[in-house]
Tab-separated table of C-alpha atoms in Angstrom:
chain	number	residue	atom	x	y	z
A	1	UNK	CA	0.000	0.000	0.000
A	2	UNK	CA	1.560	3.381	-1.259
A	3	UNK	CA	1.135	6.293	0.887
A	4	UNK	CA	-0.939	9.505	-0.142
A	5	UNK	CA	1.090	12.275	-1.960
A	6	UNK	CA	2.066	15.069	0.669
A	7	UNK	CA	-0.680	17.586	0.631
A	8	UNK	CA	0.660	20.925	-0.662
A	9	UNK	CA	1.569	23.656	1.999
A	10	UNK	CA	0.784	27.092	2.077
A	11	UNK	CA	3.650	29.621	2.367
A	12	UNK	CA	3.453	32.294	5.329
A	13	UNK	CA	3.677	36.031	4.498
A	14	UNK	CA	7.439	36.875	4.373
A	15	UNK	CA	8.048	32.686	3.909
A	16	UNK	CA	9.752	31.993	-0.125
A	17	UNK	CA	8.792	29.170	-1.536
A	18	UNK	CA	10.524	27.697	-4.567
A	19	UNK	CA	8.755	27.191	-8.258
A	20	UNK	CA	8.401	24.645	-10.565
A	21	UNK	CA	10.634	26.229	-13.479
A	22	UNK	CA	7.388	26.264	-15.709
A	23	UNK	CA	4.055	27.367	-14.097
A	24	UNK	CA	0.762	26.421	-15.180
A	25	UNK	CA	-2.083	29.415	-15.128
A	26	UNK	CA	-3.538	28.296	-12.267
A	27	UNK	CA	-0.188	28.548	-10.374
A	28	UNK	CA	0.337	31.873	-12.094
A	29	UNK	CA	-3.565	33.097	-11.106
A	30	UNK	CA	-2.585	31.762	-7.508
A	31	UNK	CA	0.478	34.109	-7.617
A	32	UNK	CA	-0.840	36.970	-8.735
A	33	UNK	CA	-4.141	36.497	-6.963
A	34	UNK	CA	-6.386	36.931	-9.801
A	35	UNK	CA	-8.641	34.999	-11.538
A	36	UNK	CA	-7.746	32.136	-14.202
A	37	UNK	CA	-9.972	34.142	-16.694
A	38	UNK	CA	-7.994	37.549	-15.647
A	39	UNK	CA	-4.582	35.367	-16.392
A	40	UNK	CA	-6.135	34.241	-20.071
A	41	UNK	CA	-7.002	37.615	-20.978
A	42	UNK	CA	-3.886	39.050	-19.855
A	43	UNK	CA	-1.944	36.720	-21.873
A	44	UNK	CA	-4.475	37.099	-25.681
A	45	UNK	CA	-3.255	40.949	-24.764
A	46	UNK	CA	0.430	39.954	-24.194
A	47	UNK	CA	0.489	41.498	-20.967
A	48	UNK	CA	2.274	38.624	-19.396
A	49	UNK	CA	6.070	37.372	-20.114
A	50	UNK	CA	6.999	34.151	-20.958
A	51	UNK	CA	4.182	32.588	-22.635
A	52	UNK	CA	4.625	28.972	-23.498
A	53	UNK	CA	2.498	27.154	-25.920
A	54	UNK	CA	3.010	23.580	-26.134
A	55	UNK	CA	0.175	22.733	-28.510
A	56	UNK	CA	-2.871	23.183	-26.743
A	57	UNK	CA	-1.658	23.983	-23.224
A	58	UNK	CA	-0.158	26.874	-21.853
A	59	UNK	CA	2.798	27.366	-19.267
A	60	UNK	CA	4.806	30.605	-18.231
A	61	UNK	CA	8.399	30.519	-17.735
A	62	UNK	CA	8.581	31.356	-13.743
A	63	UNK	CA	12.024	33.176	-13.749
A	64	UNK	CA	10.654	35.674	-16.533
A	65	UNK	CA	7.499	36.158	-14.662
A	66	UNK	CA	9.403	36.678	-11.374
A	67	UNK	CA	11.289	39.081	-13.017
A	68	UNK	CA	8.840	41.287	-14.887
A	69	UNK	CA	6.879	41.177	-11.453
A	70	UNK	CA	10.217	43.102	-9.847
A	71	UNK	CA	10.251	45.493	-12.759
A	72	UNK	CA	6.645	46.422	-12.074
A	73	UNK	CA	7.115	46.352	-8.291
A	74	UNK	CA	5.844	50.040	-7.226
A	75	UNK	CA	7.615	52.630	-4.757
A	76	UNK	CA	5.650	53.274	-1.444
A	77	UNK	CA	5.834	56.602	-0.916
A	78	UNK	CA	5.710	57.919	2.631
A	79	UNK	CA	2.577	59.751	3.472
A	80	UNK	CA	2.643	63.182	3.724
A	81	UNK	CA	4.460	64.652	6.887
A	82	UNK	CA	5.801	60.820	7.613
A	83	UNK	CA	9.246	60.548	7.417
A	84	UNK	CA	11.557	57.660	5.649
């Protein structure tokens, strides 16, 4: 008798956890917290880096993804009168 597959464990805020090198859209939808149709649409509009096709399915390459995320990564301002 086999044992059951480990069930998959959430990461903590703060906590890295490592990716598969290719990520399906429901990893990438997970990720970005947004909606599987939100991830489709984003990718028809080439909005998202690293696009796979491998005939009918769909992966995104994780490193590329990772790295346009830090590109888009915003500055927090301070509010006003708060100091840095």
């Amino acid at each position: 008798m086999s044992s059951p597959p480990p069930s998959p464990r959430r990461s903590t805020p703060g906590e890295r956890t490592t990716l598969p090198d290719l990520l399906t859209v429901d990893e990438v939808a997970e990720l970005l917290r947004i909606s599987r149709d939100a991830v489709y649409a984003k990718i028809r509009r080439g909005q998202l880096p690293g696009v796979i096709r491998m005939s009918r399915r769909l992966r995104i390459d994780a490193a590329k993804l990772l790295q346009w995320l830090d590109h888009r990564r915003a500055v927090s301002l301070p509010a006003q009168g708060e100091q840095r």
